[in-house]
Amino acid sequence: MIEAIPHVIPNLLEEDWRENALVRLPAIFPNQGARDLAALCTLTHRFAIDYLDQAPAVLAYVGWGAVPRTRTDRAYIAQRFGSAASRGLKLRDFLAEFSAPLPIRKLRSVAICPSYFPAIVDLRRLELSDLAQAIPDTPVAQAKWLRVMRDWHSYEQRYGGSDSAVKLRDLYRWAAMTFGREAQEGFGAHHTVRDIVDFVFSNPPGSLNPRWTMGAALAAVDRWHGELGKRRDEEVFLAANGIGFEDPIDYGHLPDRRAVASFEFVALRSGLDLFTEGAAMRHCVSTYSRKVVAGQSFIYSIRHGERRVATLEVAPQQPNNRHAFKTVQLVGPCNADPKKEIKLAALLFVQRENLRLADEWRAERDARRKAPKDMKWWTGGAGDG
């Protein structure tokens, strides 16, 4: 690893150093979004391309996790990068100019894209020794790891200063180290993040031991899912409302079954239905009985043949309005993101049901208008005699 940029590099002292640098750029940054920002930095000084080649992840720090959008932002970044490059700093000092930790030089450019920039900047939270250990060795593993760390970062940001976000922040080091090992061993842990986040959110602080391996954490998640499915309080709640665990819950005008393309949407109308779906799909839909009984949510199992492929939750667009619905969430097994064709089928299902229900509502309204009026109010309720 070169630690300093020499002041004399013969092939870059030619008059066309900018052209030579731009020729090198596509091989260093295959991602177009990263390459555009890298080009801005490259043209600031003849040695800029060498710094980028040695530590491509510094791109995330020059804009502090964001891609510059305005001319002013781009000019500011170019000025900062060019100023640092012109001084011929050692790599450690160059990175320090942008508050970037030295171990990020291990990240290869093929694993870097703008959507990972906030997560890369977030790596400053780790001790240098921890960061060096957490980053996987291969570019493919690095890309998987950065995707997971981006997801973890996004969950923290989504929940702000809530207790749930605090729990995640406390487990940041565990996540970076553990998911790094998983990625290095060839596992794609992207879908695992949401399972673990759900577990952390739904349990007291300390439920996930920072000393656990990923296998131990997933075993705890599995046990938790099993407990969710077996919890007696769902049955107690339904019984308190005069509903047996296997009794159907009223879904109003929504269908029990509906075929859309090659998929079938099956209404989950009982506590048992919800329990079975949650156990089969490994998510917590078994706890949705209260929302379904209250008419706040209506749950459908999406199936392809005999196989469950996703779970759909819809809710009234307005309270107590069962003639227009919206999608609340659509998840696959283990809360994974469903395939595009499933998303499209779910969209068509909701749209078609809304159109059908709107037609039914208009027909009922017109029938009421045409029905004979009760004239007792006119006669004062007098009898016929």
mmCIF file of C-alpha atoms in Angstrom:
data_model
loop_
_atom_site.group_PDB
_atom_site.id
_atom_site.type_symbol
_atom_site.label_atom_id
_atom_site.label_comp_id
_atom_site.label_asym_id
_atom_site.label_seq_id
_atom_site.Cartn_x
_atom_site.Cartn_y
_atom_site.Cartn_z
ATOM 1 C CA MET A 1 0.000 0.000 0.000
ATOM 2 C CA ILE A 2 1.520 3.330 -1.072
ATOM 3 C CA GLU A 3 1.489 5.726 1.837
ATOM 4 C CA ALA A 4 2.416 8.948 0.034
ATOM 5 C CA ILE A 5 1.893 10.441 -3.392
ATOM 6 C CA PRO A 6 5.294 11.191 -4.961
ATOM 7 C CA HIS A 7 5.781 14.714 -6.231
ATOM 8 C CA VAL A 8 7.080 13.416 -9.526
ATOM 9 C CA ILE A 9 5.041 10.901 -11.511
ATOM 10 C CA PRO A 10 6.347 10.980 -15.088
ATOM 11 C CA ASN A 11 3.228 9.799 -16.897
ATOM 12 C CA LEU A 12 1.152 12.430 -15.099
ATOM 13 C CA LEU A 13 3.479 15.346 -15.764
ATOM 14 C CA GLU A 14 2.459 15.383 -19.384
ATOM 15 C CA GLU A 15 0.215 18.167 -20.561
ATOM 16 C CA ASP A 16 -2.708 15.732 -20.964
ATOM 17 C CA TRP A 17 -2.702 14.477 -17.356
ATOM 18 C CA ARG A 18 -6.436 15.175 -17.095
ATOM 19 C CA GLU A 19 -7.154 12.980 -20.089
ATOM 20 C CA ASN A 20 -4.959 10.191 -18.705
ATOM 21 C CA ALA A 21 -6.717 10.402 -15.346
ATOM 22 C CA LEU A 22 -10.170 10.204 -16.918
ATOM 23 C CA VAL A 23 -9.071 7.157 -18.922
ATOM 24 C CA ARG A 24 -8.102 5.410 -15.671
ATOM 25 C CA LEU A 25 -11.332 6.369 -13.915
ATOM 26 C CA PRO A 26 -13.812 3.752 -15.335
ATOM 27 C CA ALA A 27 -11.550 0.896 -14.256
ATOM 28 C CA ILE A 28 -11.344 2.308 -10.729
ATOM 29 C CA PHE A 29 -15.052 3.170 -10.346
ATOM 30 C CA PRO A 30 -17.338 0.863 -12.355
ATOM 31 C CA ASN A 31 -20.426 2.374 -10.682
ATOM 32 C CA GLN A 32 -21.581 5.375 -12.717
ATOM 33 C CA GLY A 33 -22.864 7.357 -9.748
ATOM 34 C CA ALA A 34 -19.570 7.019 -7.890
ATOM 35 C CA ARG A 35 -17.629 7.710 -11.087
ATOM 36 C CA ASP A 36 -19.380 11.036 -11.660
ATOM 37 C CA LEU A 37 -18.331 12.323 -8.253
ATOM 38 C CA ALA A 38 -14.858 10.806 -8.684
ATOM 39 C CA ALA A 39 -14.481 12.679 -11.989
ATOM 40 C CA LEU A 40 -15.197 15.958 -10.228
ATOM 41 C CA CYS A 41 -12.441 15.225 -7.719
ATOM 42 C CA THR A 42 -10.043 13.783 -10.301
ATOM 43 C CA LEU A 43 -9.878 16.970 -12.351
ATOM 44 C CA THR A 44 -8.842 19.097 -9.373
ATOM 45 C CA HIS A 45 -5.175 18.025 -9.368
ATOM 46 C CA ARG A 46 -2.819 15.709 -11.204
ATOM 47 C CA PHE A 47 -2.354 13.523 -8.097
ATOM 48 C CA ALA A 48 -6.049 13.322 -7.174
ATOM 49 C CA ILE A 49 -6.622 10.116 -9.138
ATOM 50 C CA ASP A 50 -3.891 8.359 -7.136
ATOM 51 C CA TYR A 51 -5.525 9.176 -3.827
ATOM 52 C CA LEU A 52 -8.833 7.867 -5.150
ATOM 53 C CA ASP A 53 -7.135 4.722 -6.406
ATOM 54 C CA GLN A 54 -5.584 4.050 -2.996
ATOM 55 C CA ALA A 55 -8.734 4.814 -0.935
ATOM 56 C CA PRO A 56 -11.861 4.878 -3.141
ATOM 57 C CA ALA A 57 -14.190 5.084 -0.107
ATOM 58 C CA VAL A 58 -12.952 8.621 0.600
ATOM 59 C CA LEU A 59 -15.612 9.676 -1.931
ATOM 60 C CA ALA A 60 -18.249 9.074 0.736
ATOM 61 C CA TYR A 61 -16.540 11.558 3.063
ATOM 62 C CA VAL A 62 -15.924 14.458 0.678
ATOM 63 C CA GLY A 63 -19.658 15.215 0.651
ATOM 64 C CA TRP A 64 -20.235 13.821 4.149
ATOM 65 C CA GLY A 65 -22.381 10.968 2.900
ATOM 66 C CA ALA A 66 -24.279 12.956 0.260
ATOM 67 C CA VAL A 67 -23.831 13.425 -3.465
ATOM 68 C CA PRO A 68 -23.493 17.148 -4.299
ATOM 69 C CA ARG A 69 -26.470 18.415 -6.264
ATOM 70 C CA THR A 70 -25.872 22.148 -6.622
ATOM 71 C CA ARG A 71 -23.101 24.027 -8.367
ATOM 72 C CA THR A 72 -22.071 25.567 -5.053
ATOM 73 C CA ASP A 73 -21.746 22.155 -3.388
ATOM 74 C CA ARG A 74 -19.712 20.784 -6.280
ATOM 75 C CA ALA A 75 -17.407 23.784 -6.276
ATOM 76 C CA TYR A 76 -16.864 23.443 -2.527
ATOM 77 C CA ILE A 77 -15.999 19.755 -2.807
ATOM 78 C CA ALA A 78 -13.662 20.351 -5.730
ATOM 79 C CA GLN A 79 -11.868 23.107 -3.830
ATOM 80 C CA ARG A 80 -11.425 20.947 -0.708
ATOM 81 C CA PHE A 81 -10.274 17.875 -2.615
ATOM 82 C CA GLY A 82 -7.897 19.797 -4.864
ATOM 83 C CA SER A 83 -6.388 21.654 -1.921
ATOM 84 C CA ALA A 84 -5.692 18.413 -0.054
ATOM 85 C CA ALA A 85 -4.296 16.671 -3.146
ATOM 86 C CA SER A 86 -1.994 19.559 -4.048
ATOM 87 C CA ARG A 87 -0.073 19.251 -0.783
ATOM 88 C CA GLY A 88 1.202 15.756 -1.512
ATOM 89 C CA LEU A 89 0.024 14.407 1.841
ATOM 90 C CA LYS A 90 0.553 10.890 3.046
ATOM 91 C CA LEU A 91 -2.595 8.809 2.651
ATOM 92 C CA ARG A 92 -3.273 8.805 6.403
ATOM 93 C CA ASP A 93 -3.110 12.603 6.507
ATOM 94 C CA PHE A 94 -5.117 12.960 3.320
ATOM 95 C CA LEU A 95 -7.946 10.856 4.764
ATOM 96 C CA ALA A 96 -7.777 12.815 8.004
ATOM 97 C CA GLU A 97 -8.533 15.980 6.002
ATOM 98 C CA PHE A 98 -12.006 14.531 5.413
ATOM 99 C CA SER A 99 -12.346 12.855 8.844
ATOM 100 C CA ALA A 100 -12.108 9.460 7.154
ATOM 101 C CA PRO A 101 -10.606 6.593 9.220
ATOM 102 C CA LEU A 102 -7.556 4.944 7.699
ATOM 103 C CA PRO A 103 -9.024 1.376 7.538
ATOM 104 C CA ILE A 104 -11.593 2.472 4.908
ATOM 105 C CA ARG A 105 -8.772 2.244 2.357
ATOM 106 C CA LYS A 106 -9.478 -1.487 2.489
ATOM 107 C CA LEU A 107 -12.834 -0.962 0.761
ATOM 108 C CA ARG A 108 -12.547 -1.609 -2.959
ATOM 109 C CA SER A 109 -14.189 0.726 -5.458
ATOM 110 C CA VAL A 110 -16.284 -2.019 -7.090
ATOM 111 C CA ALA A 111 -18.194 -2.331 -3.809
ATOM 112 C CA ILE A 112 -18.916 1.393 -3.562
ATOM 113 C CA CYS A 113 -22.008 3.202 -4.816
ATOM 114 C CA PRO A 114 -23.675 6.456 -3.681
ATOM 115 C CA SER A 115 -26.467 4.668 -1.812
ATOM 116 C CA TYR A 116 -23.814 3.259 0.548
ATOM 117 C CA PHE A 117 -22.201 6.658 1.262
ATOM 118 C CA PRO A 118 -24.129 7.387 4.520
ATOM 119 C CA ALA A 119 -23.296 3.931 5.872
ATOM 120 C CA ILE A 120 -19.611 4.351 4.952
ATOM 121 C CA VAL A 121 -19.458 7.684 6.791
ATOM 122 C CA ASP A 122 -21.175 5.998 9.740
ATOM 123 C CA LEU A 123 -18.214 3.614 10.041
ATOM 124 C CA ARG A 124 -16.382 6.395 11.900
ATOM 125 C CA ARG A 125 -18.269 5.217 14.983
ATOM 126 C CA LEU A 126 -16.067 2.109 15.204
ATOM 127 C CA GLU A 127 -12.677 1.886 16.813
ATOM 128 C CA LEU A 128 -9.979 1.670 14.131
ATOM 129 C CA SER A 129 -9.029 -1.879 15.120
ATOM 130 C CA ASP A 130 -12.679 -2.986 15.045
ATOM 131 C CA LEU A 131 -13.234 -1.376 11.665
ATOM 132 C CA ALA A 132 -10.177 -3.050 10.199
ATOM 133 C CA GLN A 133 -11.472 -6.429 11.374
ATOM 134 C CA ALA A 134 -15.077 -5.805 10.314
ATOM 135 C CA ILE A 135 -14.415 -4.977 6.660
ATOM 136 C CA PRO A 136 -14.463 -8.210 4.609
ATOM 137 C CA ASP A 137 -11.542 -8.989 2.318
ATOM 138 C CA THR A 138 -13.183 -9.514 -1.068
ATOM 139 C CA PRO A 139 -15.081 -6.892 -3.095
ATOM 140 C CA VAL A 140 -18.166 -9.115 -3.361
ATOM 141 C CA ALA A 141 -18.279 -9.623 0.394
ATOM 142 C CA GLN A 142 -17.675 -5.910 0.937
ATOM 143 C CA ALA A 143 -20.672 -5.036 -1.235
ATOM 144 C CA LYS A 144 -22.903 -7.419 0.751
ATOM 145 C CA TRP A 145 -21.624 -5.978 4.022
ATOM 146 C CA LEU A 146 -22.120 -2.366 2.979
ATOM 147 C CA ARG A 147 -25.675 -3.150 1.909
ATOM 148 C CA VAL A 148 -26.420 -4.578 5.353
ATOM 149 C CA MET A 149 -24.797 -1.631 7.131
ATOM 150 C CA ARG A 150 -26.829 0.732 4.940
ATOM 151 C CA ASP A 151 -30.014 -1.037 6.069
ATOM 152 C CA TRP A 152 -28.957 -0.857 9.713
ATOM 153 C CA HIS A 153 -28.194 2.863 9.319
ATOM 154 C CA SER A 154 -31.559 3.500 7.655
ATOM 155 C CA TYR A 155 -33.439 1.839 10.540
ATOM 156 C CA GLU A 156 -31.587 4.023 13.034
ATOM 157 C CA GLN A 157 -32.440 7.136 11.035
ATOM 158 C CA ARG A 158 -36.072 6.130 10.569
ATOM 159 C CA TYR A 159 -36.736 5.852 14.276
ATOM 160 C CA GLY A 160 -34.669 8.902 15.304
ATOM 161 C CA GLY A 161 -34.212 9.282 19.046
ATOM 162 C CA SER A 162 -36.717 6.611 20.056
ATOM 163 C CA ASP A 163 -35.844 3.808 22.449
ATOM 164 C CA SER A 164 -35.748 1.415 19.493
ATOM 165 C CA ALA A 165 -33.122 3.500 17.693
ATOM 166 C CA VAL A 166 -31.063 3.670 20.894
ATOM 167 C CA LYS A 167 -31.113 -0.132 21.060
ATOM 168 C CA LEU A 168 -29.791 -0.321 17.497
ATOM 169 C CA ARG A 169 -27.057 2.231 18.160
ATOM 170 C CA ASP A 170 -25.909 0.224 21.156
ATOM 171 C CA LEU A 171 -25.597 -2.839 18.917
ATOM 172 C CA TYR A 172 -23.834 -1.077 16.028
ATOM 173 C CA ARG A 173 -20.426 -2.594 16.740
ATOM 174 C CA TRP A 174 -21.962 -6.073 17.032
ATOM 175 C CA ALA A 175 -23.756 -5.608 13.704
ATOM 176 C CA ALA A 176 -20.649 -4.386 11.874
ATOM 177 C CA MET A 177 -18.423 -7.166 13.167
ATOM 178 C CA THR A 178 -20.952 -9.986 12.889
ATOM 179 C CA PHE A 179 -22.369 -9.126 9.483
ATOM 180 C CA GLY A 180 -18.814 -8.633 8.243
ATOM 181 C CA ARG A 181 -17.966 -12.216 9.187
ATOM 182 C CA GLU A 182 -21.184 -13.441 7.573
ATOM 183 C CA ALA A 183 -20.418 -11.639 4.324
ATOM 184 C CA GLN A 184 -16.846 -12.925 4.342
ATOM 185 C CA GLU A 185 -18.141 -16.492 4.660
ATOM 186 C CA GLY A 186 -20.376 -16.000 1.640
ATOM 187 C CA PHE A 187 -23.760 -15.481 3.278
ATOM 188 C CA GLY A 188 -26.096 -12.788 1.998
ATOM 189 C CA ALA A 189 -27.369 -11.315 5.249
ATOM 190 C CA HIS A 190 -29.564 -8.584 3.711
ATOM 191 C CA HIS A 191 -32.884 -10.191 4.651
ATOM 192 C CA THR A 192 -31.581 -11.146 8.096
ATOM 193 C CA VAL A 193 -31.277 -7.496 9.128
ATOM 194 C CA ARG A 194 -35.021 -6.916 9.349
ATOM 195 C CA ASP A 195 -35.541 -10.069 11.422
ATOM 196 C CA ILE A 196 -32.929 -8.953 13.922
ATOM 197 C CA VAL A 197 -34.202 -5.361 13.960
ATOM 198 C CA ASP A 198 -37.737 -6.622 14.661
ATOM 199 C CA PHE A 199 -36.364 -8.756 17.482
ATOM 200 C CA VAL A 200 -34.424 -5.830 18.989
ATOM 201 C CA PHE A 201 -37.396 -3.471 18.720
ATOM 202 C CA SER A 202 -39.849 -5.895 20.307
ATOM 203 C CA ASN A 203 -37.766 -7.034 23.270
ATOM 204 C CA PRO A 204 -36.219 -5.332 26.317
ATOM 205 C CA PRO A 205 -32.693 -3.872 26.050
ATOM 206 C CA GLY A 206 -30.057 -6.561 26.371
ATOM 207 C CA SER A 207 -32.168 -9.295 24.765
ATOM 208 C CA LEU A 208 -29.547 -9.599 22.039
ATOM 209 C CA ASN A 209 -26.209 -10.413 23.657
ATOM 210 C CA PRO A 210 -23.330 -8.525 21.950
ATOM 211 C CA ARG A 211 -21.209 -11.657 22.377
ATOM 212 C CA TRP A 212 -23.527 -13.772 20.251
ATOM 213 C CA THR A 213 -22.566 -15.121 16.864
ATOM 214 C CA MET A 214 -25.016 -14.691 14.018
ATOM 215 C CA GLY A 215 -26.161 -18.273 14.536
ATOM 216 C CA ALA A 216 -26.965 -17.589 18.180
ATOM 217 C CA ALA A 217 -28.815 -14.388 17.277
ATOM 218 C CA LEU A 218 -30.917 -16.120 14.625
ATOM 219 C CA ALA A 219 -31.712 -18.942 17.044
ATOM 220 C CA ALA A 220 -33.035 -16.326 19.488
ATOM 221 C CA VAL A 221 -35.076 -14.758 16.701
ATOM 222 C CA ASP A 222 -36.535 -18.176 15.850
ATOM 223 C CA ARG A 223 -37.478 -18.784 19.453
ATOM 224 C CA TRP A 224 -39.104 -15.373 19.623
ATOM 225 C CA HIS A 225 -41.137 -16.047 16.482
ATOM 226 C CA GLY A 226 -42.244 -19.339 17.993
ATOM 227 C CA GLU A 227 -43.310 -17.587 21.159
ATOM 228 C CA LEU A 228 -45.267 -15.046 19.146
ATOM 229 C CA GLY A 229 -47.159 -17.776 17.396
ATOM 230 C CA LYS A 230 -47.972 -19.623 20.602
ATOM 231 C CA ARG A 231 -48.873 -16.733 22.811
ATOM 232 C CA ARG A 232 -52.110 -17.365 24.584
ATOM 233 C CA ASP A 233 -53.026 -13.711 24.878
ATOM 234 C CA GLU A 234 -54.247 -13.665 21.269
ATOM 235 C CA GLU A 235 -56.737 -16.377 22.107
ATOM 236 C CA VAL A 236 -57.682 -14.591 25.323
ATOM 237 C CA PHE A 237 -58.254 -11.356 23.443
ATOM 238 C CA LEU A 238 -60.415 -13.015 20.803
ATOM 239 C CA ALA A 239 -62.381 -14.883 23.445
ATOM 240 C CA ALA A 240 -63.003 -11.630 25.317
ATOM 241 C CA ASN A 241 -64.615 -10.323 22.142
ATOM 242 C CA GLY A 242 -66.786 -13.424 21.757
ATOM 243 C CA ILE A 243 -64.622 -14.843 18.953
ATOM 244 C CA GLY A 244 -63.077 -18.285 19.000
ATOM 245 C CA PHE A 245 -59.490 -18.751 17.859
ATOM 246 C CA GLU A 246 -60.728 -20.493 14.706
ATOM 247 C CA ASP A 247 -63.861 -18.371 14.156
ATOM 248 C CA PRO A 248 -63.892 -16.207 11.006
ATOM 249 C CA ILE A 249 -63.574 -12.440 11.479
ATOM 250 C CA ASP A 250 -65.808 -10.182 9.404
ATOM 251 C CA TYR A 251 -63.964 -8.788 6.359
ATOM 252 C CA GLY A 252 -66.978 -6.859 5.129
ATOM 253 C CA HIS A 253 -67.138 -6.614 1.350
ATOM 254 C CA LEU A 254 -63.584 -7.839 0.831
ATOM 255 C CA PRO A 255 -63.327 -11.286 -0.796
ATOM 256 C CA ASP A 256 -62.256 -14.502 0.889
ATOM 257 C CA ARG A 257 -60.223 -15.443 -2.163
ATOM 258 C CA ARG A 258 -59.213 -13.663 -5.328
ATOM 259 C CA ALA A 259 -56.952 -14.745 -8.182
ATOM 260 C CA VAL A 260 -54.676 -12.133 -9.731
ATOM 261 C CA ALA A 261 -52.376 -13.253 -12.550
ATOM 262 C CA SER A 262 -50.730 -16.470 -11.317
ATOM 263 C CA PHE A 263 -51.234 -15.639 -7.641
ATOM 264 C CA GLU A 264 -54.093 -16.267 -5.242
ATOM 265 C CA PHE A 265 -54.962 -13.885 -2.409
ATOM 266 C CA VAL A 266 -56.432 -15.755 0.574
ATOM 267 C CA ALA A 267 -58.019 -13.808 3.438
ATOM 268 C CA LEU A 268 -56.640 -14.667 6.881
ATOM 269 C CA ARG A 269 -59.866 -14.339 8.830
ATOM 270 C CA SER A 270 -59.151 -16.088 12.110
ATOM 271 C CA GLY A 271 -56.552 -16.175 14.842
ATOM 272 C CA LEU A 272 -55.552 -19.627 13.623
ATOM 273 C CA ASP A 273 -55.116 -18.345 10.059
ATOM 274 C CA LEU A 274 -52.864 -15.553 11.281
ATOM 275 C CA PHE A 275 -50.889 -17.920 13.512
ATOM 276 C CA THR A 276 -50.336 -20.372 10.664
ATOM 277 C CA GLU A 277 -49.214 -17.635 8.307
ATOM 278 C CA GLY A 278 -46.791 -16.166 10.847
ATOM 279 C CA ALA A 279 -45.259 -19.562 11.589
ATOM 280 C CA ALA A 280 -44.940 -20.494 7.908
ATOM 281 C CA MET A 281 -43.558 -17.122 6.790
ATOM 282 C CA ARG A 282 -41.453 -16.475 9.900
ATOM 283 C CA HIS A 283 -42.804 -13.054 10.738
ATOM 284 C CA CYS A 284 -45.069 -11.594 13.425
ATOM 285 C CA VAL A 285 -48.438 -11.402 11.625
ATOM 286 C CA SER A 286 -49.826 -13.759 14.295
ATOM 287 C CA THR A 287 -50.074 -10.742 16.609
ATOM 288 C CA TYR A 288 -52.370 -8.781 14.283
ATOM 289 C CA SER A 289 -55.655 -10.204 15.624
ATOM 290 C CA ARG A 290 -56.480 -6.988 17.475
ATOM 291 C CA LYS A 291 -56.085 -4.848 14.369
ATOM 292 C CA VAL A 292 -58.155 -7.260 12.288
ATOM 293 C CA VAL A 293 -60.990 -7.466 14.843
ATOM 294 C CA ALA A 294 -61.018 -3.667 15.112
ATOM 295 C CA GLY A 295 -61.320 -3.341 11.338
ATOM 296 C CA GLN A 296 -57.982 -1.489 11.192
ATOM 297 C CA SER A 297 -56.247 -4.130 9.076
ATOM 298 C CA PHE A 298 -57.138 -6.960 6.727
ATOM 299 C CA ILE A 299 -54.492 -9.599 6.045
ATOM 300 C CA TYR A 300 -54.088 -11.732 2.924
ATOM 301 C CA SER A 301 -51.773 -14.637 2.269
ATOM 302 C CA ILE A 302 -50.429 -14.477 -1.286
ATOM 303 C CA ARG A 303 -49.842 -17.902 -2.736
ATOM 304 C CA HIS A 304 -48.401 -19.348 -5.911
ATOM 305 C CA GLY A 305 -49.933 -22.765 -6.264
ATOM 306 C CA GLU A 306 -49.643 -24.331 -2.807
ATOM 307 C CA ARG A 307 -46.688 -22.195 -1.782
ATOM 308 C CA ARG A 308 -46.970 -19.083 0.387
ATOM 309 C CA VAL A 309 -44.892 -16.328 -1.192
ATOM 310 C CA ALA A 310 -45.908 -13.113 0.617
ATOM 311 C CA THR A 311 -48.257 -11.536 3.144
ATOM 312 C CA LEU A 312 -50.285 -8.410 2.381
ATOM 313 C CA GLU A 313 -51.786 -6.014 4.901
ATOM 314 C CA VAL A 314 -54.423 -3.545 3.685
ATOM 315 C CA ALA A 315 -56.327 -0.948 5.682
ATOM 316 C CA PRO A 316 -59.208 1.472 5.016
ATOM 317 C CA GLN A 317 -58.076 4.704 3.410
ATOM 318 C CA GLN A 318 -60.314 6.486 5.905
ATOM 319 C CA PRO A 319 -61.451 5.187 9.330
ATOM 320 C CA ASN A 320 -64.637 3.096 9.172
ATOM 321 C CA ASN A 321 -64.665 3.269 5.368
ATOM 322 C CA ARG A 322 -64.766 -0.238 3.938
ATOM 323 C CA HIS A 323 -65.125 0.833 0.324
ATOM 324 C CA ALA A 324 -61.576 2.078 -0.298
ATOM 325 C CA PHE A 325 -58.358 0.454 0.875
ATOM 326 C CA LYS A 326 -54.623 1.081 0.817
ATOM 327 C CA THR A 327 -51.588 -1.182 1.161
ATOM 328 C CA VAL A 328 -49.921 -0.943 4.562
ATOM 329 C CA GLN A 329 -47.161 -3.484 4.040
ATOM 330 C CA LEU A 330 -46.180 -6.348 1.770
ATOM 331 C CA VAL A 331 -43.506 -8.781 2.966
ATOM 332 C CA GLY A 332 -42.129 -12.121 1.878
ATOM 333 C CA PRO A 333 -40.697 -14.952 3.996
ATOM 334 C CA CYS A 334 -38.646 -13.670 6.938
ATOM 335 C CA ASN A 335 -39.811 -10.123 6.096
ATOM 336 C CA ALA A 336 -37.861 -10.220 2.822
ATOM 337 C CA ASP A 337 -38.710 -7.865 -0.010
ATOM 338 C CA PRO A 338 -41.059 -9.718 -2.423
ATOM 339 C CA LYS A 339 -40.307 -10.138 -6.109
ATOM 340 C CA LYS A 340 -41.498 -7.536 -8.594
ATOM 341 C CA GLU A 341 -44.259 -9.761 -9.992
ATOM 342 C CA ILE A 342 -45.686 -10.229 -6.481
ATOM 343 C CA LYS A 343 -45.616 -6.478 -5.874
ATOM 344 C CA LEU A 344 -47.432 -5.904 -9.158
ATOM 345 C CA ALA A 345 -50.061 -8.531 -8.333
ATOM 346 C CA ALA A 346 -50.656 -6.935 -4.916
ATOM 347 C CA LEU A 347 -51.024 -3.513 -6.533
ATOM 348 C CA LEU A 348 -53.549 -4.888 -9.031
ATOM 349 C CA PHE A 349 -55.455 -6.673 -6.267
ATOM 350 C CA VAL A 350 -55.926 -3.488 -4.241
ATOM 351 C CA GLN A 351 -56.783 -1.382 -7.289
ATOM 352 C CA ARG A 352 -59.337 -3.855 -8.635
ATOM 353 C CA GLU A 353 -61.012 -4.306 -5.252
ATOM 354 C CA ASN A 354 -61.254 -0.551 -4.815
ATOM 355 C CA LEU A 355 -62.892 -0.204 -8.226
ATOM 356 C CA ARG A 356 -65.306 -3.061 -7.508
ATOM 357 C CA LEU A 357 -66.238 -1.700 -4.103
ATOM 358 C CA ALA A 358 -66.737 1.780 -5.529
ATOM 359 C CA ASP A 359 -69.150 0.353 -8.112
ATOM 360 C CA GLU A 360 -71.027 -1.542 -5.388
ATOM 361 C CA TRP A 361 -71.280 1.582 -3.259
ATOM 362 C CA ARG A 362 -72.684 3.616 -6.145
ATOM 363 C CA ALA A 363 -75.201 0.874 -6.957
ATOM 364 C CA GLU A 364 -76.346 0.756 -3.321
ATOM 365 C CA ARG A 365 -76.639 4.540 -3.222
ATOM 366 C CA ASP A 366 -78.697 4.641 -6.419
ATOM 367 C CA ALA A 367 -80.960 1.857 -5.134
ATOM 368 C CA ARG A 368 -81.617 3.801 -1.945
ATOM 369 C CA ARG A 369 -82.522 6.886 -3.941
ATOM 370 C CA LYS A 370 -84.994 4.962 -6.107
ATOM 371 C CA ALA A 371 -86.623 3.093 -3.226
ATOM 372 C CA PRO A 372 -90.186 4.256 -2.219
ATOM 373 C CA LYS A 373 -90.085 6.775 0.586
ATOM 374 C CA ASP A 374 -91.721 6.045 3.945
ATOM 375 C CA MET A 375 -94.563 8.659 4.211
ATOM 376 C CA LYS A 376 -95.388 8.152 7.891
ATOM 377 C CA TRP A 377 -93.544 11.360 8.672
ATOM 378 C CA TRP A 378 -96.105 13.164 6.443
ATOM 379 C CA THR A 379 -99.202 11.620 7.974
ATOM 380 C CA GLY A 380 -97.902 11.848 11.475
ATOM 381 C CA GLY A 381 -97.876 8.030 11.761
ATOM 382 C CA ALA A 382 -101.714 7.800 11.567
ATOM 383 C CA GLY A 383 -103.159 4.370 10.761
ATOM 384 C CA ASP A 384 -104.897 3.492 7.510
ATOM 385 C CA GLY A 385 -108.366 3.354 9.125
#
